[in-house]
């Protein structure tokens, strides 16, 4: 998590340039940047929590069982925080994708209402499957990348209890 922190900050800053990169019309900037501002506020809260966790873990000496249990519980709490942080970013990304789809249709001279029912249903299913895949990816990422360390620490602590 500590190594990801600077990359997350850089990624949030770069996301602010998406309207320019994706060629959004200036009339859509307000929609995008309201969503982006909400994302930055939410991200700031979570990133500050992660920062506090990183600083706090540097203070632990790890020489007592209680200290290791504290690290373990803080790690588990931050894994949950990490997941909810990822989930809270979804609305911004859905808005961005919606604006991009709208712009692609507009370039072809179409609107969403002009799409056939089958295309509308396919779009809805694609958004649902995309959202589901992002949620599953966040859960699996947390479980396999950070969960291994938490499980190892838990096993060590359980062995110490025996």
Coordinates of N, CA and C in Angstrom, one line a residue, residues 23-162:
X23 N -11.1 14.7 -25.5 CA -11.8 15.6 -26.4 C -13.2 16.0 -26.1
X24 N -13.5 16.1 -24.8 CA -14.9 16.5 -24.4 C -15.1 17.9 -24.8
X25 N -16.3 18.2 -25.2 CA -16.7 19.6 -25.5 C -16.7 20.4 -24.2
X26 N -16.4 21.7 -24.4 CA -16.3 22.6 -23.1 C -17.6 22.6 -22.4
X27 N -18.7 22.4 -23.1 CA -20.0 22.4 -22.4 C -20.2 21.2 -21.4
X28 N -19.3 20.2 -21.5 CA -19.4 19.1 -20.6 C -18.4 19.2 -19.4
X29 N -17.5 20.2 -19.5 CA -16.5 20.3 -18.4 C -17.1 20.5 -17.1
X30 N -18.2 21.2 -17.0 CA -18.9 21.4 -15.6 C -19.3 20.1 -15.0
X31 N -19.9 19.2 -15.9 CA -20.4 17.9 -15.4 C -19.1 17.1 -14.9
X32 N -18.1 17.1 -15.8 CA -16.9 16.3 -15.4 C -16.3 16.8 -14.2
X33 N -16.1 18.1 -14.1 CA -15.3 18.7 -13.0 C -16.0 18.7 -11.7
X34 N -17.4 18.7 -11.7 CA -18.1 18.5 -10.5 C -17.9 17.1 -9.9
X35 N -18.0 16.2 -10.8 CA -17.7 14.8 -10.4 C -16.3 14.6 -10.0
X36 N -15.3 15.2 -10.7 CA -13.9 15.1 -10.4 C -13.6 15.8 -9.0
X37 N -14.3 16.9 -8.7 CA -14.1 17.6 -7.4 C -14.6 16.7 -6.3
X38 N -15.7 16.0 -6.5 CA -16.2 15.1 -5.5 C -15.3 13.9 -5.3
X39 N -14.7 13.4 -6.4 CA -13.8 12.4 -6.3 C -12.5 12.8 -5.5
X40 N -12.0 14.0 -5.8 CA -10.8 14.5 -5.1 C -11.1 14.7 -3.6
X41 N -12.3 15.2 -3.2 CA -12.6 15.3 -1.8 C -12.6 13.9 -1.1
X42 N -13.3 13.0 -1.8 CA -13.4 11.6 -1.2 C -12.0 11.0 -1.1
X43 N -11.2 11.2 -2.2 CA -9.9 10.6 -2.3 C -9.0 11.2 -1.2
X44 N -9.1 12.5 -1.0 CA -8.3 13.2 0.0 C -8.6 12.6 1.4
X45 N -9.8 12.3 1.7 CA -10.2 11.7 3.0 C -9.5 10.3 3.1
X46 N -9.6 9.5 2.1 CA -9.1 8.2 2.2 C -7.5 8.2 2.2
X47 N -7.0 9.0 1.3 CA -5.5 9.1 1.2 C -4.9 9.6 2.5
X48 N -5.6 10.5 3.2 CA -5.1 11.0 4.5 C -5.1 9.9 5.5
X49 N -6.2 9.1 5.5 CA -6.3 7.9 6.4 C -5.2 6.9 6.1
X50 N -4.8 6.7 4.8 CA -3.7 5.8 4.5 C -2.4 6.4 5.0
X51 N -2.2 7.7 4.8 CA -1.0 8.3 5.2 C -0.8 8.2 6.7
X52 N -1.9 8.4 7.5 CA -1.8 8.2 8.9 C -1.4 6.8 9.3
X53 N -2.0 5.8 8.6 CA -1.7 4.4 8.8 C -0.2 4.2 8.5
X54 N 0.3 4.7 7.4 CA 1.8 4.5 7.1 C 2.7 5.1 8.2
X55 N 2.3 6.3 8.6 CA 3.1 6.9 9.6 C 3.0 6.2 11.0
X56 N 1.8 5.6 11.3 CA 1.6 4.9 12.5 C 2.4 3.6 12.5
X57 N 2.5 2.9 11.4 CA 3.2 1.6 11.3 C 4.7 1.8 11.5
X58 N 5.2 3.0 11.2 CA 6.6 3.3 11.4 C 6.9 3.3 12.9
X59 N 5.9 3.7 13.7 CA 6.2 3.8 15.1 C 6.2 2.5 15.9
X60 N 5.5 1.5 15.2 CA 5.5 0.2 15.9 C 6.8 -0.5 15.9
X61 N 7.2 -1.0 17.0 CA 8.5 -1.7 17.0 C 8.4 -3.2 16.6
X62 N 7.2 -3.7 16.8 CA 7.0 -5.1 16.5 C 7.6 -6.1 17.4
X63 N 8.0 -5.6 18.6 CA 8.7 -6.5 19.6 C 7.8 -7.1 20.6
X64 N 6.5 -6.7 20.6 CA 5.6 -7.3 21.5 C 4.4 -7.9 20.7
X65 N 3.8 -8.9 21.3 CA 2.6 -9.5 20.7 C 1.5 -8.5 20.5
X66 N 1.3 -7.6 21.5 CA 0.2 -6.6 21.4 C 0.5 -5.6 20.3
X67 N 1.7 -5.3 20.1 CA 2.1 -4.4 19.0 C 1.8 -5.0 17.7
X68 N 2.1 -6.3 17.5 CA 1.8 -7.1 16.3 C 0.3 -7.2 16.1
X69 N -0.4 -7.4 17.1 CA -1.9 -7.5 17.0 C -2.4 -6.1 16.5
X70 N -1.9 -5.0 17.0 CA -2.3 -3.7 16.6 C -2.0 -3.5 15.1
X71 N -0.8 -3.9 14.7 CA -0.5 -3.8 13.3 C -1.4 -4.6 12.4
X72 N -1.7 -5.8 12.9 CA -2.6 -6.7 12.2 C -4.0 -6.1 12.0
X73 N -4.6 -5.6 13.1 CA -5.9 -5.0 13.0 C -5.9 -3.7 12.2
X74 N -4.9 -2.9 12.3 CA -4.8 -1.7 11.4 C -4.7 -2.1 10.0
X75 N -3.9 -3.1 9.7 CA -3.8 -3.6 8.3 C -5.1 -4.1 7.8
X76 N -5.8 -4.8 8.5 CA -7.2 -5.3 8.1 C -8.1 -4.1 7.9
X77 N -8.1 -3.2 8.8 CA -8.9 -2.0 8.7 C -8.6 -1.2 7.4
X78 N -7.3 -1.1 7.1 CA -6.9 -0.3 5.9 C -7.2 -1.1 4.7
X79 N -7.2 -2.4 4.7 CA -7.6 -3.2 3.5 C -9.1 -2.9 3.2
X80 N -9.9 -2.8 4.3 CA -11.3 -2.5 4.1 C -11.5 -1.1 3.5
X81 N -10.7 -0.2 4.1 CA -10.7 1.2 3.7 C -10.3 1.3 2.2
X82 N -9.3 0.5 1.8 CA -8.8 0.5 0.5 C -9.9 0.1 -0.5
X83 N -10.6 -1.0 -0.1 CA -11.7 -1.4 -1.0 C -12.8 -0.4 -1.1
X84 N -13.2 0.2 0.0 CA -14.3 1.2 -0.1 C -13.8 2.4 -0.8
X85 N -12.5 2.8 -0.8 CA -12.0 3.9 -1.6 C -12.2 3.6 -3.0
X86 N -11.8 2.4 -3.4 CA -12.0 1.9 -4.8 C -13.5 2.0 -5.3
X87 N -14.3 1.5 -4.4 CA -15.8 1.5 -4.7 C -16.3 2.9 -4.9
X88 N -15.8 3.9 -4.1 CA -16.3 5.2 -4.1 C -15.8 6.0 -5.3
X89 N -14.8 5.5 -6.0 CA -14.3 6.1 -7.3 C -15.2 5.7 -8.5
X90 N -16.0 4.6 -8.3 CA -16.8 4.1 -9.4 C -17.7 5.2 -10.0
X91 N -18.5 5.9 -9.2 CA -19.4 6.9 -9.8 C -18.7 7.9 -10.8
X92 N -17.5 8.4 -10.4 CA -16.8 9.3 -11.3 C -16.4 8.6 -12.6
X93 N -16.0 7.4 -12.5 CA -15.6 6.7 -13.7 C -16.8 6.4 -14.6
X94 N -17.9 6.1 -14.0 CA -19.2 5.8 -14.7 C -19.6 7.1 -15.4
X95 N -19.5 8.2 -14.8 CA -19.9 9.5 -15.4 C -18.9 9.8 -16.6
X96 N -17.7 9.5 -16.4 CA -16.7 9.8 -17.5 C -17.0 8.9 -18.7
X97 N -17.3 7.6 -18.4 CA -17.7 6.7 -19.5 C -19.0 7.1 -20.2
X98 N -19.9 7.5 -19.4 CA -21.2 8.0 -19.9 C -21.0 9.2 -20.8
X99 N -20.2 10.2 -20.4 CA -19.9 11.3 -21.3 C -19.2 10.9 -22.6
X100 N -18.3 10.0 -22.4 CA -17.5 9.5 -23.6 C -18.5 8.8 -24.6
X101 N -19.4 8.0 -24.1 CA -20.3 7.3 -25.0 C -21.3 8.3 -25.6
X102 N -21.7 9.3 -24.8 CA -22.6 10.4 -25.4 C -21.8 11.1 -26.5
X103 N -20.6 11.4 -26.3 CA -19.8 12.1 -27.3 C -19.6 11.3 -28.6
X104 N -19.3 10.0 -28.4 CA -19.2 9.1 -29.6 C -20.5 9.0 -30.4
X105 N -21.6 9.0 -29.7 CA -22.9 8.9 -30.4 C -23.1 10.3 -31.1
X106 N -22.8 11.3 -30.4 CA -23.0 12.7 -31.0 C -22.2 12.9 -32.3
X107 N -21.0 12.4 -32.3 CA -20.1 12.5 -33.5 C -20.7 11.7 -34.6
X108 N -21.5 10.7 -34.3 CA -22.2 9.9 -35.4 C -23.5 10.5 -35.7
X109 N -23.9 11.6 -35.0 CA -25.2 12.2 -35.3 C -26.4 11.5 -34.6
X110 N -26.1 10.8 -33.6 CA -27.2 10.0 -32.9 C -27.3 10.4 -31.5
X111 N -28.4 10.0 -30.9 CA -28.6 10.2 -29.4 C -28.9 8.8 -28.8
X112 N -28.9 8.8 -27.5 CA -29.3 7.5 -26.8 C -30.7 7.1 -27.1
X113 N -31.6 8.0 -27.3 CA -33.0 7.6 -27.6 C -33.1 7.0 -29.0
X114 N -32.2 7.3 -29.9 CA -32.3 6.8 -31.2 C -31.7 5.4 -31.3
X115 N -31.1 4.9 -30.3 CA -30.5 3.6 -30.3 C -31.7 2.6 -30.2
X116 N -31.5 1.5 -30.9 CA -32.5 0.4 -30.8 C -32.5 -0.2 -29.4
X117 N -33.6 -0.8 -29.0 CA -33.7 -1.4 -27.7 C -32.6 -2.4 -27.4
X118 N -32.2 -3.2 -28.4 CA -31.2 -4.2 -28.2 C -29.8 -3.5 -27.9
X119 N -29.5 -2.4 -28.6 CA -28.3 -1.6 -28.3 C -28.3 -1.0 -26.9
X120 N -29.5 -0.5 -26.5 CA -29.6 0.1 -25.2 C -29.4 -1.0 -24.1
X121 N -30.0 -2.1 -24.4 CA -29.9 -3.2 -23.4 C -28.4 -3.7 -23.3
X122 N -27.8 -3.8 -24.5 CA -26.4 -4.2 -24.5 C -25.5 -3.2 -23.8
X123 N -25.8 -1.9 -23.9 CA -25.1 -0.8 -23.2 C -25.2 -1.0 -21.7
X124 N -26.5 -1.2 -21.3 CA -26.8 -1.4 -19.9 C -26.0 -2.6 -19.3
X125 N -26.1 -3.7 -20.1 CA -25.4 -4.9 -19.6 C -23.9 -4.7 -19.6
X126 N -23.3 -4.0 -20.6 CA -21.9 -3.7 -20.6 C -21.5 -2.9 -19.4
X127 N -22.3 -1.9 -19.0 CA -22.0 -1.0 -17.9 C -22.1 -1.9 -16.6
X128 N -23.1 -2.7 -16.5 CA -23.2 -3.6 -15.3 C -22.1 -4.5 -15.2
X129 N -21.7 -5.2 -16.3 CA -20.6 -6.1 -16.3 C -19.3 -5.4 -16.0
X130 N -19.1 -4.2 -16.6 CA -17.9 -3.5 -16.3 C -17.8 -3.1 -14.8
X131 N -18.9 -2.6 -14.3 CA -18.9 -2.3 -12.8 C -18.6 -3.5 -12.0
X132 N -19.3 -4.6 -12.3 CA -19.0 -5.8 -11.5 C -17.6 -6.3 -11.6
X133 N -17.0 -6.2 -12.8 CA -15.6 -6.6 -13.0 C -14.7 -5.7 -12.2
X134 N -15.0 -4.4 -12.1 CA -14.1 -3.5 -11.3 C -14.2 -3.8 -9.9
X135 N -15.5 -4.0 -9.4 CA -15.7 -4.4 -8.0 C -14.9 -5.7 -7.6
X136 N -15.1 -6.7 -8.5 CA -14.4 -8.0 -8.2 C -12.9 -7.8 -8.3
X137 N -12.4 -6.9 -9.2 CA -10.9 -6.7 -9.3 C -10.4 -6.0 -8.1
X138 N -11.1 -5.1 -7.5 CA -10.7 -4.4 -6.3 C -10.6 -5.4 -5.1
X139 N -11.7 -6.2 -5.0 CA -11.7 -7.2 -3.9 C -10.6 -8.2 -4.1
X140 N -10.4 -8.7 -5.3 CA -9.3 -9.7 -5.5 C -7.9 -9.1 -5.3
X141 N -7.7 -7.8 -5.8 CA -6.5 -7.1 -5.7 C -6.1 -7.0 -4.2
X142 N -7.1 -6.6 -3.4 CA -6.8 -6.4 -2.0 C -6.6 -7.8 -1.3
X143 N -7.4 -8.8 -1.7 CA -7.2 -10.1 -1.1 C -5.9 -10.7 -1.4
X144 N -5.5 -10.7 -2.6 CA -4.3 -11.4 -3.0 C -3.0 -10.6 -2.8
X145 N -3.0 -9.3 -2.9 CA -1.8 -8.5 -2.8 C -1.6 -8.2 -1.3
X146 N -2.6 -7.8 -0.6 CA -2.4 -7.4 0.8 C -2.9 -8.4 1.8
X147 N -3.8 -9.3 1.4 CA -4.3 -10.3 2.2 C -3.3 -11.3 2.6
X148 N -2.4 -11.6 1.7 CA -1.3 -12.6 2.0 C -0.5 -12.2 3.2
X149 N -0.1 -10.9 3.2 CA 0.7 -10.4 4.3 C -0.1 -10.4 5.6
X150 N -1.4 -10.0 5.5 CA -2.2 -10.0 6.7 C -2.4 -11.5 7.2
X151 N -2.6 -12.4 6.3 CA -2.8 -13.8 6.8 C -1.5 -14.4 7.4
X152 N -0.3 -14.0 6.8 CA 0.9 -14.4 7.4 C 1.1 -13.9 8.8
X153 N 0.8 -12.6 9.0 CA 0.9 -12.0 10.3 C -0.1 -12.7 11.3
X154 N -1.3 -13.0 10.8 CA -2.3 -13.6 11.7 C -1.8 -15.0 12.1
X155 N -1.2 -15.8 11.1 CA -0.7 -17.1 11.4 C 0.4 -17.0 12.4
X156 N 1.3 -16.1 12.3 CA 2.4 -15.9 13.3 C 1.8 -15.6 14.7
X157 N 0.9 -14.7 14.7 CA 0.3 -14.4 16.0 C -0.5 -15.5 16.6
X158 N -1.1 -16.3 15.8 CA -1.8 -17.5 16.3 C -0.8 -18.6 16.8
X159 N 0.3 -18.7 16.1 CA 1.3 -19.6 16.6 C 1.9 -19.1 17.9
X160 N 2.0 -17.8 18.1 CA 2.5 -17.3 19.4 C 1.6 -17.6 20.5
X161 N 0.3 -17.6 20.2 CA -0.7 -17.9 21.2 C -0.7 -19.3 21.7
X162 N -0.2 -20.2 20.8 CA -0.2 -21.6 21.2 C 0.9 -22.0 21.9

